Each structure stands twice: as structure tokens, then as C-alpha cells.
Amino acid sequence: MSVPSHSGSRPTLEDVAAKAGVSRATASRVLNASPRVSPEAHEAVTAAVLALGYQPNQAARALVTRRTGAVAVVFSEPEPKIFDDPHFAWLIRSAARSLADADAQMVLLLVHSPEDLARAERFLAGGHVDGALMFAPHKGDQLPSVARKLPLPVVYAGRPWGPLRGLHLVDHDNEGGGVLATEHLISLGRKRIVSVTGPLDEHSAMDRLAGWQTATRAAEQDVARLTEDGGFTREGGKRAMAALLDRVPDLDAVFVASDLMAAGALDALREAGRRVPQDVAVVGFDDHPMIAPHTTPPLTSVRQDTSNQVKHMVTQLLRLLREEPIRARREVLPTVLVRRDSA
Amino acid sequence: MSVPSHSGSRPTLEDVAAKAGVSRATASRVLNASPRVSPEAHEAVTAAVLALGYQPNQAARALVTRRTGAVAVVFSEPEPKIFDDPHFAWLIRSAARSLADADAQMVLLLVHSPEDLARAERFLAGGHVDGALMFAPHKGDQLPSVARKLPLPVVYAGRPWGPLRGLHLVDHDNEGGGVLATEHLISLGRKRIVSVTGPLDEHSAMDRLAGWQTATRAAEQDVARLTEDGGFTREGGKRAMAALLDRVPDLDAVFVASDLMAAGALDALREAGRRVPQDVAVVGFDDHPMIAPHTTPPLTSVRQDTSNQVKHMVTQLLRLLREEPIRARREVLPTVLVRRDSA
């Protein structure tokens, strides 16, 4: 498409105002999506625009219908993490595909510093997108409270921190997955089951740990000794596994709360001369296609269907945009255990 | 920020038109960045807007100044490739950092299918960004010809296909890098040097191959026998290396045109029982920090400074946006050899 031209024979803003029976200023306010417009004026001007086939330029037209055809996908995470952890790549790919299927343009924004947040807020408030999918898992993150003030529908992945009232989200059953993983280790006869956790400022990490605790019935005072935060990174998983081997030398199984950390944990076990699964059985989380089948040995893991999660988020957002009824504001998707050789 | 309000006491579009001595329709056209506005009218209305402190809403204000504070980063590649090849993650991270340093919002768009292209074109033409950085390396890609028609400054990474006249770009000296890699192998006394190339519908892959050919002085009829396309993927690198081992059993060195392919080639060499570097010396390309130091053995590689390339692209784009003089439309950045154990 090219920049629209305004030839003399086309209907003008003046024609729209006359047809709608409002002042030109009011018509302009409607076209500019000003909040100070009465519903009646909005309806009359919109009807006049449609009746006359008035074609404002692309940006202005977007304002009429409040539709840019674009959806922001916002990640509130340190950039290194987004690109070193293949889980994010998978999320982005799924979002790109699901939004393309809905003929929406994915507009990816990365937010890390307070300056990033202020900049993203300006962009999101600027009428450049119709809605947003947000990934803001960390405690203390200001994005959810900023997003509440935006004139945009938003759907979250997982539970953001802060009040959930009024929020739309699609989560996975992380606690159930933690139970599944740990009960599998128990069923194999393992007695000393430790856990490498994600950072406990994320609900997903806390929920997976809660699942491990439920299944092991670990007493509160044992949790600190039997678990270690691996920060959802490969290096962190290796470091946490090494620390647990030091602290709990007789451990015979570990539930690692992400596949990326599990790859690191396998490195630590190898370096410590522990055989997997003979000496130590290992279960990961994600069942990431780029990781779980390729570790040595291949990783038993809890599958969360990321593509499906993103698809549900897009569906929920599209319903919000079309003002269609939503079945549930908060959806929780199931997880399943995928058995390979590590446990 | 909140949605701007329009209280009665603030200057209106009518006031702007009166002050500028133009019709309201003309003032509106200027505000809507219509191309059918005389430079005089544009100047008068812009002056009136500034003098009166007229505050259109955010989207409209962006049109006045043609500044949204956002820059599109467009990748025209199949999505799997973008996320399986860590080189792209590095590009995206560099772009996010360089643009944040310039207080610009990075807006990442992925383009793969013709539908994606049409959608991205609508978004880019819609006044939502001030300019674009484009990664469109493949022959036959329609993005560069679409981008020519956009009312946006664009800077390319590398050379896109098609006429280069009028384009701004920042490339690496890929041919020089291919020469460096191959001459290093020659200096080690290797006699039978083959090459795993990238897809030859990309200039960067062609240039690296040209560097190999220059250094080996391979006759035209030998090129097909001594080289194999690995498609810039790990699997492709493995497959191509296996094919070359079949076809040229006495090969003693290989220049692999990306680190990701080199990781695959090392797998193929290991499976074939060839020792690296004793039996076969290997040089990669990229010196990717996530790959080259971590292969077995660590990879000698040609470093292209991706962060620096993206920084130059951002600098060039900012100069275009500020209408400052550009030193060179086409910049070519040097490459250097980084020696590790594989050669």
C-alpha cells in the first residue's frame, strides 16, 4: 500500500461533520479517539464515516476504529535471559504464529530498565497497537501496574505479582507439574529427592517448588537444605546441583524446575562422577524440544504446552478486542510427564 | 502517561488553522502528514502548533513531528531460523541495547510469508515508527522493494538483493574474512581445504565462499566438488561435512561459513573418527560467544562484531532521522581471526 492521497473529490472531514450533525471539532475529536466525546457523537460520526466512505490516512483511520491490526508482545525480563533461554524463543515463535493466524501484526517490545518501561509505556499509550500480551513474571516488576492504566486490553502469561482483580491471564498448572515430577521419582523408589528451583520471585518457580514439597512432604525446615535456586539459567542449574551434592551427598534424585537448568545439573552430576539415572534420577520441566531430547541421557521432563498457552492468550485477547464474552479470565492449562532415560 | 484530555480552554485545531492562515482542512492535512501539503502550509501550521502549544493526542502529535520515538527492527527470515540460530538473538539484543541507548523504542517485526509482508507493510506505512533497521538477506525477498515505497528511512544489515542505489547499509567484510580463515589453514600446511558454505541466496554466504576461492585458487570446476551448502543450520553443517568426507576423503581442513554449522561439522567429523585439529583443521565464522568457545575442541573462528554492526546501523538511522549528513551510505566493517584449538 502507499500513503493515501487526498484528492478534492473525496469526502472531507467537513462532509463527515455535516452528515453527522456535529461540529468539525467534535468530528475531529471522534477521529482522534478523544475520551471527551459523548457516545452519541461517537456513533453519529462513525456512521457518517462509514456512510460517506471517508478515508482518513492510515494512522487516523486506526484511531476511528481503534484498530491498528497490531498486537504488542511485551517481555519484562533482562535481555540476556530472553536470548539465552530457548524457552523465550519458543514463546516468541508461538506468539508470531498465533497472531499471524489471526492476521495481526506482532510487535515485540523488550522491557528491562525503568527507562525501557517508560518508553514502552509511551509507545503502548500512543495508539500504535490494539492490545498486548505480557510476560512479566517477576516480583516488584512495575509493568503490571503501568499496564492497568493503559487504554488497552492485556492478557498475561502466568500470574503477575500484585492484585489479580480484573486481570486476564493464561497459566500452566506448575504445582501439578511439580507433583507429577516428584511422584514419578518416588515411584522409582528414590528416597532422597532434592530440587533445583527457579528464582523464587516468579510464581511459576514457587508453584513448582510447592509441587515438590507437596509430594515429598518435606518439613518446612528441610526445604532450605534440600532445594537450591538455579535462577532458570544453565550455569545456575550447574551451580545449584553442585551445591546440593555438597550439602546432601546421599541424594539419589533431583527435580529440576526447567530443562535449561537440568542441562546444567547434568553437567554437574557428570563432573561429580554420578551416573544418571543409576546414581541420581533427574526430571526437568518444560519438555523443551531443543533441549530435553538432546541431553545426555535424554531428559524425562514435565511438558507444558507453550504454543497452546500462547494460542489461548491470543484467543482471549481477540475476544476482548471484539468485545465477545470470555469463558474465564484466568485459564490454567494442564501439564504432563514425558518419560525419557534420565528418570 | 494518560490519554490526553481536550478541555475547552486549550487551543483547538480551529485556533491552529486561524493562526497559520490556512483552512481547517489544510491544518488537518498537515496534522495527518498528508503528502498533498505545500511546504509553506506545513511550515505555517507547524509554527502555529508550536506557538499555541496545541496538544493533539499522542498519535496525532506523532504525525505532526513524524516522530513516534519507535524504530522497527524487521527480520525477513523463516521464524525457526531466527530462533534456532543464536546469531539472530545476538542481533536482536544488540539492536535493543543500541536503540535503548538512543532512547528509541525497539519494535520487532518478523516477516516470513507474503501475508506477513503485507501486514508488516501496513504497519510500517501506518505512522507507528520513525524508521526501520532491516535484515533481508535472501534473494527474491520482496521486502527491499516494498521498503523503497515506504515513507521511512531504512538501514539494512548487509547487502539486500536488487538495486543498491539509494540504499543505506552496514555490511561486514565477509570476503576478507573468508580469505583470512583459508589463509590461516594454508599457513598450517593444509593441502586439501574444503568449505561448508551458507545458502548461496545470501550475499554473506557468497562472499565468504569467494574468500575461500580467492585463497585456495580453486578452479571454477572444482568449486562444486570441494564445497557444500550447509544452509546456516547446525544440522545442515553436519550433513554438508558428511557429504564432503564422502566426496573428498583426503580433506585435511575445512572452512565452515558459520559457527553454528561448524558445531554440526564437528559432530560429523567426530562420528567419522577424524580428529580435530590433527586430522582435519576447522575454522568457523562469527566467533559467536555462545558457540565458538564451547565446542569440542574450542573453535578458531572469524570474528564479525555484530554489536558494532548494529550500533553503526542505529547511528546511520538516527542521522537520517535528524537529517544530518551521512559519511557513507554503505559501510563495510572489518573481520578478524580468533585462534582457538580447532585450527
Tab-separated table of N, CA and C in Angstrom, chain A residues 201-301:
chain	number	residue	atom	x	y	z
A	201	ASP	N	11.248	-15.317	42.972
A	201	ASP	CA	10.440	-14.117	42.737
A	201	ASP	C	9.526	-14.332	41.527
A	202	GLU	N	9.422	-15.601	41.070
A	202	GLU	CA	8.475	-15.915	39.995
A	202	GLU	C	7.474	-16.946	40.507
A	203	HIS	N	6.201	-16.698	40.246
A	203	HIS	CA	5.169	-17.633	40.679
A	203	HIS	C	5.400	-19.033	40.123
A	204	SER	N	5.818	-19.125	38.866
A	204	SER	CA	5.982	-20.447	38.258
A	204	SER	C	7.008	-21.255	39.056
A	205	ALA	N	8.104	-20.591	39.464
A	205	ALA	CA	9.132	-21.281	40.243
A	205	ALA	C	8.597	-21.683	41.615
A	206	MET	N	7.855	-20.765	42.252
A	206	MET	CA	7.290	-21.068	43.564
A	206	MET	C	6.304	-22.230	43.475
A	207	ASP	N	5.495	-22.234	42.415
A	207	ASP	CA	4.490	-23.286	42.269
A	207	ASP	C	5.138	-24.652	42.052
A	208	ARG	N	6.195	-24.686	41.261
A	208	ARG	CA	6.875	-25.965	41.011
A	208	ARG	C	7.501	-26.490	42.301
A	209	LEU	N	8.079	-25.572	43.074
A	209	LEU	CA	8.643	-25.954	44.378
A	209	LEU	C	7.532	-26.462	45.302
A	210	ALA	N	6.392	-25.786	45.286
A	210	ALA	CA	5.260	-26.222	46.128
A	210	ALA	C	4.843	-27.636	45.748
A	211	GLY	N	4.885	-27.958	44.451
A	211	GLY	CA	4.553	-29.307	43.995
A	211	GLY	C	5.530	-30.332	44.551
A	212	TRP	N	6.826	-29.986	44.490
A	212	TRP	CA	7.862	-30.882	45.050
A	212	TRP	C	7.609	-31.081	46.540
A	213	GLN	N	7.279	-29.981	47.253
A	213	GLN	CA	7.100	-30.064	48.701
A	213	GLN	C	5.866	-30.895	49.047
A	214	THR	N	4.805	-30.706	48.285
A	214	THR	CA	3.590	-31.498	48.498
A	214	THR	C	3.904	-32.988	48.364
A	215	ALA	N	4.620	-33.358	47.292
A	215	ALA	CA	4.873	-34.773	47.012
A	215	ALA	C	5.881	-35.376	47.982
A	216	THR	N	6.920	-34.610	48.360
A	216	THR	CA	7.937	-35.174	49.271
A	216	THR	C	7.503	-35.080	50.723
A	217	ARG	N	6.489	-34.283	50.982
A	217	ARG	CA	6.071	-33.947	52.346
A	217	ARG	C	7.249	-33.428	53.167
A	218	ALA	N	8.132	-32.670	52.522
A	218	ALA	CA	9.290	-32.116	53.223
A	218	ALA	C	8.814	-31.138	54.284
A	219	ALA	N	9.399	-31.240	55.473
A	219	ALA	CA	9.068	-30.286	56.539
A	219	ALA	C	9.641	-28.926	56.160
A	220	GLU	N	9.005	-27.881	56.678
A	220	GLU	CA	9.393	-26.508	56.318
A	220	GLU	C	10.899	-26.287	56.537
A	221	GLN	N	11.423	-26.804	57.658
A	221	GLN	CA	12.839	-26.531	57.964
A	221	GLN	C	13.790	-27.308	57.043
A	222	ASP	N	13.280	-28.328	56.319
A	222	ASP	CA	14.139	-29.072	55.397
A	222	ASP	C	14.201	-28.453	54.007
A	223	VAL	N	13.228	-27.603	53.714
A	223	VAL	CA	13.139	-27.077	52.350
A	223	VAL	C	14.427	-26.350	51.969
A	224	ALA	N	14.916	-25.506	52.879
A	224	ALA	CA	16.118	-24.718	52.565
A	224	ALA	C	17.319	-25.624	52.296
A	225	ARG	N	17.394	-26.755	53.037
A	225	ARG	CA	18.544	-27.651	52.885
A	225	ARG	C	18.456	-28.484	51.599
A	226	LEU	N	17.235	-28.868	51.240
A	226	LEU	CA	17.054	-29.818	50.135
A	226	LEU	C	16.794	-29.145	48.786
A	227	THR	N	16.730	-27.818	48.769
A	227	THR	CA	16.489	-27.133	47.491
A	227	THR	C	17.500	-26.010	47.312
A	228	GLU	N	17.706	-25.622	46.049
A	228	GLU	CA	18.672	-24.558	45.744
A	228	GLU	C	18.186	-23.828	44.493
A	229	ASP	N	18.294	-22.511	44.526
A	229	ASP	CA	17.830	-21.673	43.415
A	229	ASP	C	18.846	-21.689	42.280
A	230	GLY	N	18.414	-22.124	41.120
A	230	GLY	CA	19.294	-22.153	39.949
A	230	GLY	C	18.992	-21.034	38.957
A	231	GLY	N	18.096	-20.132	39.333
A	231	GLY	CA	17.893	-18.903	38.544
A	231	GLY	C	17.393	-19.090	37.118
A	232	PHE	N	16.900	-20.273	36.795
A	232	PHE	CA	16.407	-20.561	35.430
A	232	PHE	C	17.486	-20.365	34.364
A	233	THR	N	18.783	-20.517	34.726
A	233	THR	CA	19.837	-20.478	33.706
A	233	THR	C	20.609	-21.794	33.742
A	234	ARG	N	21.326	-22.088	32.679
A	234	ARG	CA	22.092	-23.324	32.616
A	234	ARG	C	23.224	-23.312	33.639
A	235	GLU	N	23.962	-22.209	33.689
A	235	GLU	CA	25.044	-22.067	34.663
A	235	GLU	C	24.516	-22.195	36.091
A	236	GLY	N	23.357	-21.526	36.323
A	236	GLY	CA	22.753	-21.571	37.653
A	236	GLY	C	22.352	-22.986	38.033
A	237	GLY	N	21.849	-23.748	37.070
A	237	GLY	CA	21.460	-25.133	37.328
A	237	GLY	C	22.658	-25.982	37.712
A	238	LYS	N	23.778	-25.729	37.048
A	238	LYS	CA	25.002	-26.472	37.344
A	238	LYS	C	25.497	-26.142	38.752
A	239	ARG	N	25.517	-24.840	39.060
A	239	ARG	CA	25.993	-24.371	40.356
A	239	ARG	C	25.099	-24.910	41.477
A	240	ALA	N	23.769	-24.838	41.263
A	240	ALA	CA	22.842	-25.295	42.305
A	240	ALA	C	22.998	-26.794	42.544
A	241	MET	N	23.171	-27.571	41.460
A	241	MET	CA	23.333	-29.024	41.600
A	241	MET	C	24.596	-29.328	42.390
A	242	ALA	N	25.684	-28.604	42.077
A	242	ALA	CA	26.945	-28.822	42.794
A	242	ALA	C	26.769	-28.509	44.278
A	243	ALA	N	26.047	-27.436	44.588
A	243	ALA	CA	25.815	-27.067	45.987
A	243	ALA	C	25.007	-28.152	46.698
A	244	LEU	N	24.002	-28.697	46.024
A	244	LEU	CA	23.181	-29.750	46.632
A	244	LEU	C	23.998	-31.021	46.851
A	245	LEU	N	24.884	-31.345	45.900
A	245	LEU	CA	25.740	-32.535	46.066
A	245	LEU	C	26.631	-32.376	47.287
A	246	ASP	N	27.120	-31.167	47.516
A	246	ASP	CA	27.929	-30.881	48.711
A	246	ASP	C	27.109	-31.068	49.981
A	247	ARG	N	25.886	-30.503	49.950
A	247	ARG	CA	25.087	-30.410	51.168
A	247	ARG	C	24.356	-31.704	51.469
A	248	VAL	N	23.966	-32.441	50.431
A	248	VAL	CA	23.164	-33.661	50.596
A	248	VAL	C	23.843	-34.772	49.799
A	249	PRO	N	24.998	-35.241	50.283
A	249	PRO	CA	25.792	-36.172	49.458
A	249	PRO	C	25.045	-37.462	49.108
A	250	ASP	N	24.060	-37.859	49.930
A	250	ASP	CA	23.350	-39.108	49.634
A	250	ASP	C	22.101	-38.898	48.771
A	251	LEU	N	21.987	-37.764	48.117
A	251	LEU	CA	20.805	-37.542	47.254
A	251	LEU	C	20.780	-38.575	46.129
A	252	ASP	N	19.601	-39.058	45.788
A	252	ASP	CA	19.507	-40.043	44.687
A	252	ASP	C	18.534	-39.612	43.592
A	253	ALA	N	17.985	-38.411	43.711
A	253	ALA	CA	17.087	-37.917	42.664
A	253	ALA	C	16.961	-36.399	42.781
A	254	VAL	N	16.700	-35.763	41.639
A	254	VAL	CA	16.520	-34.307	41.663
A	254	VAL	C	15.430	-33.907	40.670
A	255	PHE	N	14.535	-33.049	41.164
A	255	PHE	CA	13.557	-32.417	40.282
A	255	PHE	C	14.092	-31.018	39.973
A	256	VAL	N	14.391	-30.794	38.700
A	256	VAL	CA	14.967	-29.503	38.279
A	256	VAL	C	13.879	-28.729	37.548
A	257	ALA	N	13.620	-27.490	38.002
A	257	ALA	CA	12.408	-26.788	37.583
A	257	ALA	C	12.456	-26.164	36.186
A	258	SER	N	13.519	-26.426	35.401
A	258	SER	CA	13.484	-26.099	33.966
A	258	SER	C	14.487	-26.980	33.238
A	259	ASP	N	14.229	-27.230	31.959
A	259	ASP	CA	15.129	-28.085	31.175
A	259	ASP	C	16.511	-27.457	31.021
A	260	LEU	N	16.537	-26.125	30.872
A	260	LEU	CA	17.820	-25.453	30.706
A	260	LEU	C	18.683	-25.667	31.957
A	261	MET	N	18.076	-25.499	33.146
A	261	MET	CA	18.817	-25.760	34.389
A	261	MET	C	19.181	-27.237	34.483
A	262	ALA	N	18.294	-28.114	34.002
A	262	ALA	CA	18.572	-29.553	34.074
A	262	ALA	C	19.803	-29.904	33.247
A	263	ALA	N	19.972	-29.228	32.092
A	263	ALA	CA	21.174	-29.467	31.280
A	263	ALA	C	22.417	-29.113	32.097
A	264	GLY	N	22.355	-28.013	32.843
A	264	GLY	CA	23.470	-27.627	33.709
A	264	GLY	C	23.661	-28.614	34.847
A	265	ALA	N	22.552	-29.085	35.425
A	265	ALA	CA	22.629	-30.046	36.525
A	265	ALA	C	23.277	-31.346	36.052
A	266	LEU	N	22.951	-31.766	34.812
A	266	LEU	CA	23.572	-32.984	34.269
A	266	LEU	C	25.082	-32.797	34.145
A	267	ASP	N	25.509	-31.592	33.748
A	267	ASP	CA	26.951	-31.313	33.687
A	267	ASP	C	27.585	-31.487	35.071
A	268	ALA	N	26.935	-30.928	36.097
A	268	ALA	CA	27.486	-31.010	37.464
A	268	ALA	C	27.550	-32.455	37.936
A	269	LEU	N	26.507	-33.231	37.622
A	269	LEU	CA	26.485	-34.635	38.046
A	269	LEU	C	27.605	-35.411	37.348
A	270	ARG	N	27.803	-35.118	36.053
A	270	ARG	CA	28.853	-35.782	35.292
A	270	ARG	C	30.208	-35.463	35.909
A	271	GLU	N	30.423	-34.186	36.195
A	271	GLU	CA	31.708	-33.778	36.772
A	271	GLU	C	31.935	-34.398	38.148
A	272	ALA	N	30.838	-34.663	38.879
A	272	ALA	CA	30.963	-35.265	40.218
A	272	ALA	C	31.042	-36.788	40.138
A	273	GLY	N	30.989	-37.341	38.916
A	273	GLY	CA	31.087	-38.774	38.742
A	273	GLY	C	29.823	-39.543	39.126
A	274	ARG	N	28.697	-38.858	39.194
A	274	ARG	CA	27.428	-39.559	39.474
A	274	ARG	C	26.777	-39.956	38.150
A	275	ARG	N	26.366	-41.223	38.059
A	275	ARG	CA	25.719	-41.698	36.847
A	275	ARG	C	24.221	-41.350	36.865
A	276	VAL	N	23.703	-40.948	35.700
A	276	VAL	CA	22.274	-40.650	35.555
A	276	VAL	C	21.691	-41.681	34.597
A	277	PRO	N	20.671	-42.447	34.952
A	277	PRO	CA	19.850	-42.324	36.162
A	277	PRO	C	20.278	-43.263	37.300
A	278	GLN	N	21.308	-44.118	37.092
A	278	GLN	CA	21.630	-45.126	38.100
A	278	GLN	C	21.837	-44.539	39.495
A	279	ASP	N	22.731	-43.539	39.598
A	279	ASP	CA	23.016	-42.947	40.909
A	279	ASP	C	22.013	-41.846	41.262
A	280	VAL	N	21.722	-41.031	40.280
A	280	VAL	CA	20.807	-39.905	40.507
A	280	VAL	C	19.813	-39.838	39.341
A	281	ALA	N	18.536	-39.922	39.664
A	281	ALA	CA	17.495	-39.758	38.633
A	281	ALA	C	17.154	-38.271	38.522
A	282	VAL	N	16.938	-37.823	37.279
A	282	VAL	CA	16.718	-36.387	37.038
A	282	VAL	C	15.429	-36.183	36.242
A	283	VAL	N	14.576	-35.280	36.735
A	283	VAL	CA	13.398	-34.869	35.965
A	283	VAL	C	13.453	-33.356	35.766
A	284	GLY	N	13.267	-32.912	34.523
A	284	GLY	CA	13.250	-31.479	34.212
A	284	GLY	C	11.831	-30.940	34.113
A	285	PHE	N	11.722	-29.742	33.577
A	285	PHE	CA	10.418	-29.108	33.400
A	285	PHE	C	10.476	-28.266	32.144
A	286	ASP	N	9.467	-28.390	31.309
A	286	ASP	CA	9.270	-27.665	30.029
A	286	ASP	C	9.060	-28.673	28.896
A	287	ASP	N	9.844	-29.783	28.940
A	287	ASP	CA	9.949	-30.675	27.797
A	287	ASP	C	10.248	-29.853	26.551
A	288	HIS	N	11.300	-29.038	26.658
A	288	HIS	CA	11.653	-28.167	25.537
A	288	HIS	C	12.231	-28.995	24.392
A	289	PRO	N	11.671	-28.852	23.171
A	289	PRO	CA	12.110	-29.694	22.048
A	289	PRO	C	13.569	-29.483	21.653
A	290	MET	N	14.129	-28.306	21.988
A	290	MET	CA	15.528	-28.063	21.652
A	290	MET	C	16.462	-28.606	22.730
A	291	ILE	N	15.931	-28.969	23.884
A	291	ILE	CA	16.804	-29.392	24.983
A	291	ILE	C	16.549	-30.840	25.402
A	292	ALA	N	15.328	-31.131	25.863
A	292	ALA	CA	15.067	-32.403	26.543
A	292	ALA	C	15.486	-33.635	25.737
A	293	PRO	N	15.202	-33.706	24.428
A	293	PRO	CA	15.595	-34.934	23.714
A	293	PRO	C	17.101	-35.009	23.456
A	294	HIS	N	17.832	-33.898	23.659
A	294	HIS	CA	19.226	-33.836	23.238
A	294	HIS	C	20.233	-33.909	24.377
A	295	THR	N	19.774	-33.949	25.633
A	295	THR	CA	20.747	-34.042	26.722
A	295	THR	C	21.282	-35.471	26.799
A	296	THR	N	22.363	-35.658	27.576
A	296	THR	CA	22.935	-36.994	27.787
A	296	THR	C	22.803	-37.358	29.256
A	297	PRO	N	21.949	-38.344	29.624
A	297	PRO	CA	20.970	-39.018	28.763
A	297	PRO	C	19.777	-38.105	28.491
A	298	PRO	N	18.942	-38.483	27.491
A	298	PRO	CA	17.730	-37.693	27.211
A	298	PRO	C	16.896	-37.514	28.479
A	299	LEU	N	16.285	-36.348	28.581
A	299	LEU	CA	15.698	-35.884	29.833
A	299	LEU	C	14.215	-36.226	29.977
A	300	THR	N	13.882	-36.901	31.075
A	300	THR	CA	12.475	-37.006	31.471
A	300	THR	C	12.044	-35.627	31.950
A	301	SER	N	10.890	-35.168	31.493
A	301	SER	CA	10.537	-33.777	31.785
A	301	SER	C	9.029	-33.591	31.853
